Amino acid sequence: MSSTSFSDWLQARVEQTETVLDQSLPPVSQEPARLHEAMRYSVLGGGKRVRAALVYAAGEAALQGKPMAAAQLKALELAAAAVELIHAYSLVHDDLPCMDDDKLRRGRPTTHVQFDEACAMLAGDALQPLAFELLAQMPIAPALIVQAITQLAQAAGSAGMAGGQAIDCESVGIALDRDQLQEMHSMKTGAMLQASVLLGGIVAGASSTVRNGLEEYAQAVGLAFQVVDDILDVTADTATLGKTAGKDAADNKPTYVSILGMDGSRELLGALNEQAQLALRPLGPAAARLMQLADYIVGRNH
Amino acid sequence: MSSTSFSDWLQARVEQTETVLDQSLPPVSQEPARLHEAMRYSVLGGGKRVRAALVYAAGEAALQGKPMAAAQLKALELAAAAVELIHAYSLVHDDLPCMDDDKLRRGRPTTHVQFDEACAMLAGDALQPLAFELLAQMPIAPALIVQAITQLAQAAGSAGMAGGQAIDCESVGIALDRDQLQEMHSMKTGAMLQASVLLGGIVAGASSTVRNGLEEYAQAVGLAFQVVDDILDVTADTATLGKTAGKDAADNKPTYVSILGMDGSRELLGALNEQAQLALRPLGPAAARLMQLADYIVGRNH
C-alpha cells in the first residue's frame, strides 16, 4: 500500500469514478438528448461512490503487492463505473411514486421530479444495459469478463437487489423478524456491495484464498452498511443525509433500530466490522484499503 | 433446410422457447415469490416469439449447412430466451401508467393490473439482468459471449430500445416526419429484432459475408415489423390483436399509416420484404427459414 492517507486515496477514487462515468455515459449532444440528460443527472455529481471504492480496493488486495497492469487498471475503472451505474438506476426507480415516492436525493430533486416519471423510468432502464456493456469492454481475458457479468447480473436480479427491493415493498407495515430483515437487506443492499468486492477480485485475478476472504469481508460490510443506514435515518437530519430523514419510521418500515434498538444496532455494527477485518487477515497488507473502507463505512455520518 | 413446413418449424421454436424460458425463470416456490410470479406472468404463456425464431433461423443460416453442435443449439436456446426476456420486460414497463397506461396485453391484464405498479416495475428490472445472465451461460467461446452481450446491451440501451421508447414518449402529439419516425422505430423495435438476428449469427460463428447479409436483412425486417404494427393498429380489432386496437390514433401518435396512408404503407411493406429477401441471396439455401420469417412478419394479422 502507498503512503497516501485514506481520505486522499478515497477522494482520488471518487474523482476517477466520476471521470470514467462522465466518459462512459452518452453525451447530451446525442439524441435522445433528454433521456441522456436524465441518465447523466441520475449518475453524475454526487454519491459516496462506496461501491466503486470497493472495486478498486478489492483489486488492490487481489494483486497481493504485484504491480497493476494498465489493462487491469482500465478494467477496474470500467467495473467500478458499472456497479455505480446499477446503483444509480436502482435509486432512480426506488424514488418513483409507485415505490418510495421520494423527492430528494443527494440534496437535489429526484430524477422523476427534475424530469418526469416516464423519463426517469427509461433512464433507469437504459443505465442497466450500459453497465453490462462497460463490463464487456474490459481489456482482460474474455473468460474473466463472463465471470464478472454473471456476478453483476445475479447481484442486480431477483435473487439480489431487485428481489430485496420487492421484499422491502411488500413488507411495509409488516413486522419482519431479524432473520427476515437480514435476508431482505443482504439482497437489497448487500448483493451489490458484495458484487463490487468480487468484481475487483475477478478483474485482478484473485486466487481462491483471496476470493474466500473477499466474500466473507463483503458479507459483513454489506450488512454493516445497512445497519448504519438505519441508524442514520433516526439520528441524522435531512440536510446531512441529502435525502429525507426519518422516512423509514414514517413509512412504518422495519429497520435494525426498530428491531434491535439503537444500542443493539451499534453493538451489531461493531461486531460486523470486527468480522470484516478478521476476514481480511489472510490477505495481508494488500488488504489495507479494504480494512480502511470497512472503518469508513461503519463510521460514516451520511 | 429440412422438409418440415414453416408453420410446424415455427410452432416447434415457440414451444422450445417457452420451455427454455420456463426453466430459466426463477420458480414461484422461491422467495421473493410474488416477484417471481410477476416475472413468469410477464414472460410465459403468450407472445409470437418472433425474436426467438429470428435467433434460431439466423443460427441455421450462419451454419451454412454444417451440422449444429449440441453446444451451439444450447447457446441458441439461451440467446433466444434472452431476447424474449428483454422484449417482455420492455412491454411490462411500456404498459405502466406513466408510459402507455395499457390494461391489456396478449389478451390478458397487463402485469401492473394483475399485480401492482411497484411489482411490475421490479419484475421488469429483474428480467433485464436475467437476460445477460443467460447469455453468460452459453457454452461457446467466451469471446463470442462477450460479443453477444455487447450486442444485446447496445440494442436494449439508450441507443436502441430504451432510446426509441424515450423518443416515442416525447413525440406524442408532435408531427414527426418520415425520417424521424423511421429513426424512432429503428431504435424502439428494430434494434432488438436486429440484435436477435445478429445474436444467432454470432453464436453460430457467422463469417463476415454472412454477418453483412444478416445485418441488411435485419434492418429491413425490423422496419417492416413496425409498418405492419401500424397497419394492424388501424385494421385489426382488439380481440385479434390481444391489445387495445386504435390506441396510437387515439393517443395522437405518429404512425406509418398517418404519414404515408394505408396504400403507401402497404407499398413500403412490399419493398422492405423484397429488400430482406435480396439481402439473403448470398447466404444460399441455409437462409430459407429467415426468408420464410420475413414473409410471415409481413403477412401476420396480429
PDB file of N, CA and C in Angstrom, chain B residues 106-163:
ATOM      1  N   ARG B 106     -51.527  -9.348 -24.824  1.00  0.00           N
ATOM      2  CA  ARG B 106     -51.665 -10.769 -25.158  1.00  0.00           C
ATOM      3  C   ARG B 106     -52.996 -11.330 -24.631  1.00  0.00           C
ATOM      4  N   GLY B 107     -54.029 -10.479 -24.694  1.00  0.00           N
ATOM      5  CA  GLY B 107     -55.363 -10.895 -24.283  1.00  0.00           C
ATOM      6  C   GLY B 107     -55.562 -11.057 -22.791  1.00  0.00           C
ATOM      7  N   ARG B 108     -54.588 -10.623 -21.987  1.00  0.00           N
ATOM      8  CA  ARG B 108     -54.702 -10.739 -20.523  1.00  0.00           C
ATOM      9  C   ARG B 108     -54.436  -9.376 -19.891  1.00  0.00           C
ATOM     10  N   PRO B 109     -54.823  -9.222 -18.617  1.00  0.00           N
ATOM     11  CA  PRO B 109     -54.497  -7.964 -17.936  1.00  0.00           C
ATOM     12  C   PRO B 109     -52.970  -7.754 -17.951  1.00  0.00           C
ATOM     13  N   THR B 110     -52.535  -6.518 -18.125  1.00  0.00           N
ATOM     14  CA  THR B 110     -51.105  -6.234 -18.087  1.00  0.00           C
ATOM     15  C   THR B 110     -50.564  -6.511 -16.680  1.00  0.00           C
ATOM     16  N   THR B 111     -49.247  -6.626 -16.567  1.00  0.00           N
ATOM     17  CA  THR B 111     -48.637  -7.063 -15.307  1.00  0.00           C
ATOM     18  C   THR B 111     -48.993  -6.141 -14.133  1.00  0.00           C
ATOM     19  N   HIS B 112     -48.992  -4.823 -14.370  1.00  0.00           N
ATOM     20  CA  HIS B 112     -49.285  -3.922 -13.246  1.00  0.00           C
ATOM     21  C   HIS B 112     -50.755  -3.970 -12.844  1.00  0.00           C
ATOM     22  N   VAL B 113     -51.624  -4.388 -13.767  1.00  0.00           N
ATOM     23  CA  VAL B 113     -53.040  -4.549 -13.426  1.00  0.00           C
ATOM     24  C   VAL B 113     -53.207  -5.844 -12.619  1.00  0.00           C
ATOM     25  N   GLN B 114     -52.552  -6.881 -13.053  1.00  0.00           N
ATOM     26  CA  GLN B 114     -52.647  -8.190 -12.397  1.00  0.00           C
ATOM     27  C   GLN B 114     -51.966  -8.181 -11.020  1.00  0.00           C
ATOM     28  N   PHE B 115     -50.843  -7.477 -10.900  1.00  0.00           N
ATOM     29  CA  PHE B 115     -50.115  -7.372  -9.623  1.00  0.00           C
ATOM     30  C   PHE B 115     -50.278  -5.936  -9.117  1.00  0.00           C
ATOM     31  N   ASP B 116     -49.210  -5.165  -9.135  1.00  0.00           N
ATOM     32  CA  ASP B 116     -49.333  -3.732  -8.855  1.00  0.00           C
ATOM     33  C   ASP B 116     -48.178  -3.044  -9.550  1.00  0.00           C
ATOM     34  N   GLU B 117     -48.166  -1.712  -9.501  1.00  0.00           N
ATOM     35  CA  GLU B 117     -47.164  -0.978 -10.283  1.00  0.00           C
ATOM     36  C   GLU B 117     -45.739  -1.268  -9.823  1.00  0.00           C
ATOM     37  N   ALA B 118     -45.521  -1.246  -8.510  1.00  0.00           N
ATOM     38  CA  ALA B 118     -44.173  -1.466  -7.990  1.00  0.00           C
ATOM     39  C   ALA B 118     -43.677  -2.849  -8.402  1.00  0.00           C
ATOM     40  N   CYS B 119     -44.557  -3.819  -8.266  1.00  0.00           N
ATOM     41  CA  CYS B 119     -44.194  -5.195  -8.591  1.00  0.00           C
ATOM     42  C   CYS B 119     -43.882  -5.330 -10.084  1.00  0.00           C
ATOM     43  N   ALA B 120     -44.667  -4.659 -10.918  1.00  0.00           N
ATOM     44  CA  ALA B 120     -44.444  -4.724 -12.360  1.00  0.00           C
ATOM     45  C   ALA B 120     -43.112  -4.068 -12.719  1.00  0.00           C
ATOM     46  N   MET B 121     -42.832  -2.933 -12.096  1.00  0.00           N
ATOM     47  CA  MET B 121     -41.574  -2.259 -12.410  1.00  0.00           C
ATOM     48  C   MET B 121     -40.392  -3.143 -12.012  1.00  0.00           C
ATOM     49  N   LEU B 122     -40.477  -3.719 -10.802  1.00  0.00           N
ATOM     50  CA  LEU B 122     -39.373  -4.560 -10.326  1.00  0.00           C
ATOM     51  C   LEU B 122     -39.252  -5.852 -11.136  1.00  0.00           C
ATOM     52  N   ALA B 123     -40.381  -6.385 -11.584  1.00  0.00           N
ATOM     53  CA  ALA B 123     -40.317  -7.590 -12.424  1.00  0.00           C
ATOM     54  C   ALA B 123     -39.530  -7.270 -13.699  1.00  0.00           C
ATOM     55  N   GLY B 124     -39.839  -6.142 -14.313  1.00  0.00           N
ATOM     56  CA  GLY B 124     -39.088  -5.718 -15.499  1.00  0.00           C
ATOM     57  C   GLY B 124     -37.623  -5.511 -15.175  1.00  0.00           C
ATOM     58  N   ASP B 125     -37.365  -4.848 -14.066  1.00  0.00           N
ATOM     59  CA  ASP B 125     -35.984  -4.579 -13.646  1.00  0.00           C
ATOM     60  C   ASP B 125     -35.190  -5.868 -13.447  1.00  0.00           C
ATOM     61  N   ALA B 126     -35.868  -6.911 -12.974  1.00  0.00           N
ATOM     62  CA  ALA B 126     -35.185  -8.185 -12.702  1.00  0.00           C
ATOM     63  C   ALA B 126     -35.069  -9.048 -13.955  1.00  0.00           C
ATOM     64  N   LEU B 127     -35.968  -8.847 -14.919  1.00  0.00           N
ATOM     65  CA  LEU B 127     -35.875  -9.636 -16.158  1.00  0.00           C
ATOM     66  C   LEU B 127     -34.656  -9.232 -16.973  1.00  0.00           C
ATOM     67  N   GLN B 128     -34.307  -7.960 -16.895  1.00  0.00           N
ATOM     68  CA  GLN B 128     -33.205  -7.471 -17.727  1.00  0.00           C
ATOM     69  C   GLN B 128     -31.859  -8.141 -17.381  1.00  0.00           C
ATOM     70  N   PRO B 129     -31.432  -8.150 -16.125  1.00  0.00           N
ATOM     71  CA  PRO B 129     -30.160  -8.826 -15.837  1.00  0.00           C
ATOM     72  C   PRO B 129     -30.216 -10.333 -16.087  1.00  0.00           C
ATOM     73  N   LEU B 130     -31.400 -10.926 -15.947  1.00  0.00           N
ATOM     74  CA  LEU B 130     -31.517 -12.364 -16.224  1.00  0.00           C
ATOM     75  C   LEU B 130     -31.149 -12.658 -17.679  1.00  0.00           C
ATOM     76  N   ALA B 131     -31.511 -11.750 -18.567  1.00  0.00           N
ATOM     77  CA  ALA B 131     -31.157 -11.931 -19.983  1.00  0.00           C
ATOM     78  C   ALA B 131     -29.636 -11.996 -20.152  1.00  0.00           C
ATOM     79  N   PHE B 132     -28.925 -11.106 -19.474  1.00  0.00           N
ATOM     80  CA  PHE B 132     -27.465 -11.104 -19.591  1.00  0.00           C
ATOM     81  C   PHE B 132     -26.859 -12.330 -18.909  1.00  0.00           C
ATOM     82  N   GLU B 133     -27.492 -12.749 -17.839  1.00  0.00           N
ATOM     83  CA  GLU B 133     -27.014 -13.955 -17.161  1.00  0.00           C
ATOM     84  C   GLU B 133     -27.135 -15.178 -18.080  1.00  0.00           C
ATOM     85  N   LEU B 134     -28.236 -15.267 -18.811  1.00  0.00           N
ATOM     86  CA  LEU B 134     -28.403 -16.397 -19.728  1.00  0.00           C
ATOM     87  C   LEU B 134     -27.341 -16.384 -20.821  1.00  0.00           C
ATOM     88  N   LEU B 135     -27.068 -15.197 -21.371  1.00  0.00           N
ATOM     89  CA  LEU B 135     -26.030 -15.132 -22.402  1.00  0.00           C
ATOM     90  C   LEU B 135     -24.681 -15.571 -21.830  1.00  0.00           C
ATOM     91  N   ALA B 136     -24.416 -15.160 -20.585  1.00  0.00           N
ATOM     92  CA  ALA B 136     -23.132 -15.519 -19.961  1.00  0.00           C
ATOM     93  C   ALA B 136     -23.011 -17.026 -19.751  1.00  0.00           C
ATOM     94  N   GLN B 137     -24.151 -17.719 -19.743  1.00  0.00           N
ATOM     95  CA  GLN B 137     -24.137 -19.187 -19.548  1.00  0.00           C
ATOM     96  C   GLN B 137     -23.938 -19.972 -20.836  1.00  0.00           C
ATOM     97  N   MET B 138     -23.918 -19.296 -21.992  1.00  0.00           N
ATOM     98  CA  MET B 138     -23.841 -20.026 -23.266  1.00  0.00           C
ATOM     99  C   MET B 138     -22.546 -20.838 -23.342  1.00  0.00           C
ATOM    100  N   PRO B 139     -22.663 -22.137 -23.722  1.00  0.00           N
ATOM    101  CA  PRO B 139     -21.477 -22.998 -23.768  1.00  0.00           C
ATOM    102  C   PRO B 139     -20.691 -22.822 -25.073  1.00  0.00           C
ATOM    103  N   ILE B 140     -20.244 -21.591 -25.321  1.00  0.00           N
ATOM    104  CA  ILE B 140     -19.428 -21.313 -26.513  1.00  0.00           C
ATOM    105  C   ILE B 140     -18.214 -20.507 -26.060  1.00  0.00           C
ATOM    106  N   ALA B 141     -17.316 -20.174 -26.976  1.00  0.00           N
ATOM    107  CA  ALA B 141     -16.099 -19.446 -26.631  1.00  0.00           C
ATOM    108  C   ALA B 141     -16.452 -18.137 -25.915  1.00  0.00           C
ATOM    109  N   PRO B 142     -15.785 -17.858 -24.770  1.00  0.00           N
ATOM    110  CA  PRO B 142     -16.069 -16.636 -24.027  1.00  0.00           C
ATOM    111  C   PRO B 142     -15.999 -15.366 -24.884  1.00  0.00           C
ATOM    112  N   ALA B 143     -15.102 -15.344 -25.862  1.00  0.00           N
ATOM    113  CA  ALA B 143     -15.000 -14.156 -26.714  1.00  0.00           C
ATOM    114  C   ALA B 143     -16.299 -13.933 -27.495  1.00  0.00           C
ATOM    115  N   LEU B 144     -16.963 -15.008 -27.906  1.00  0.00           N
ATOM    116  CA  LEU B 144     -18.251 -14.880 -28.603  1.00  0.00           C
ATOM    117  C   LEU B 144     -19.343 -14.427 -27.640  1.00  0.00           C
ATOM    118  N   ILE B 145     -19.279 -14.928 -26.407  1.00  0.00           N
ATOM    119  CA  ILE B 145     -20.256 -14.493 -25.397  1.00  0.00           C
ATOM    120  C   ILE B 145     -20.153 -12.992 -25.192  1.00  0.00           C
ATOM    121  N   VAL B 146     -18.916 -12.496 -25.090  1.00  0.00           N
ATOM    122  CA  VAL B 146     -18.719 -11.057 -24.873  1.00  0.00           C
ATOM    123  C   VAL B 146     -19.291 -10.258 -26.041  1.00  0.00           C
ATOM    124  N   GLN B 147     -19.074 -10.756 -27.269  1.00  0.00           N
ATOM    125  CA  GLN B 147     -19.669 -10.082 -28.440  1.00  0.00           C
ATOM    126  C   GLN B 147     -21.192 -10.056 -28.353  1.00  0.00           C
ATOM    127  N   ALA B 148     -21.763 -11.187 -27.968  1.00  0.00           N
ATOM    128  CA  ALA B 148     -23.220 -11.288 -27.889  1.00  0.00           C
ATOM    129  C   ALA B 148     -23.775 -10.332 -26.830  1.00  0.00           C
ATOM    130  N   ILE B 149     -23.081 -10.252 -25.703  1.00  0.00           N
ATOM    131  CA  ILE B 149     -23.539  -9.379 -24.617  1.00  0.00           C
ATOM    132  C   ILE B 149     -23.452  -7.909 -25.032  1.00  0.00           C
ATOM    133  N   THR B 150     -22.375  -7.551 -25.722  1.00  0.00           N
ATOM    134  CA  THR B 150     -22.258  -6.180 -26.220  1.00  0.00           C
ATOM    135  C   THR B 150     -23.423  -5.856 -27.156  1.00  0.00           C
ATOM    136  N   GLN B 151     -23.709  -6.780 -28.047  1.00  0.00           N
ATOM    137  CA  GLN B 151     -24.808  -6.604 -28.995  1.00  0.00           C
ATOM    138  C   GLN B 151     -26.137  -6.383 -28.281  1.00  0.00           C
ATOM    139  N   LEU B 152     -26.439  -7.246 -27.311  1.00  0.00           N
ATOM    140  CA  LEU B 152     -27.716  -7.146 -26.607  1.00  0.00           C
ATOM    141  C   LEU B 152     -27.780  -5.873 -25.762  1.00  0.00           C
ATOM    142  N   ALA B 153     -26.675  -5.536 -25.104  1.00  0.00           N
ATOM    143  CA  ALA B 153     -26.658  -4.340 -24.251  1.00  0.00           C
ATOM    144  C   ALA B 153     -26.895  -3.083 -25.087  1.00  0.00           C
ATOM    145  N   GLN B 154     -26.249  -3.014 -26.247  1.00  0.00           N
ATOM    146  CA  GLN B 154     -26.436  -1.826 -27.089  1.00  0.00           C
ATOM    147  C   GLN B 154     -27.857  -1.759 -27.634  1.00  0.00           C
ATOM    148  N   ALA B 155     -28.404  -2.911 -27.993  1.00  0.00           N
ATOM    149  CA  ALA B 155     -29.763  -2.929 -28.545  1.00  0.00           C
ATOM    150  C   ALA B 155     -30.810  -2.551 -27.499  1.00  0.00           C
ATOM    151  N   ALA B 156     -30.533  -2.868 -26.225  1.00  0.00           N
ATOM    152  CA  ALA B 156     -31.507  -2.587 -25.164  1.00  0.00           C
ATOM    153  C   ALA B 156     -31.371  -1.164 -24.621  1.00  0.00           C
ATOM    154  N   GLY B 157     -30.231  -0.538 -24.819  1.00  0.00           N
ATOM    155  CA  GLY B 157     -29.910   0.723 -24.153  1.00  0.00           C
ATOM    156  C   GLY B 157     -30.424   1.978 -24.836  1.00  0.00           C
ATOM    157  N   SER B 158     -29.800   3.103 -24.498  1.00  0.00           N
ATOM    158  CA  SER B 158     -30.291   4.407 -24.934  1.00  0.00           C
ATOM    159  C   SER B 158     -30.075   4.639 -26.423  1.00  0.00           C
ATOM    160  N   ALA B 159     -29.174   3.881 -27.051  1.00  0.00           N
ATOM    161  CA  ALA B 159     -29.001   3.990 -28.497  1.00  0.00           C
ATOM    162  C   ALA B 159     -29.920   3.001 -29.209  1.00  0.00           C
ATOM    163  N   GLY B 160     -30.661   2.229 -28.447  1.00  0.00           N
ATOM    164  CA  GLY B 160     -31.554   1.226 -29.008  1.00  0.00           C
ATOM    165  C   GLY B 160     -32.957   1.343 -28.440  1.00  0.00           C
ATOM    166  N   MET B 161     -33.434   0.238 -27.871  1.00  0.00           N
ATOM    167  CA  MET B 161     -34.827   0.146 -27.453  1.00  0.00           C
ATOM    168  C   MET B 161     -35.258   1.229 -26.466  1.00  0.00           C
ATOM    169  N   ALA B 162     -34.507   1.401 -25.380  1.00  0.00           N
ATOM    170  CA  ALA B 162     -34.904   2.392 -24.372  1.00  0.00           C
ATOM    171  C   ALA B 162     -34.874   3.798 -24.968  1.00  0.00           C
ATOM    172  N   GLY B 163     -33.911   4.052 -25.841  1.00  0.00           N
ATOM    173  CA  GLY B 163     -33.834   5.360 -26.502  1.00  0.00           C
ATOM    174  C   GLY B 163     -35.029   5.598 -27.413  1.00  0.00           C
TER     175      GLY B 163
END
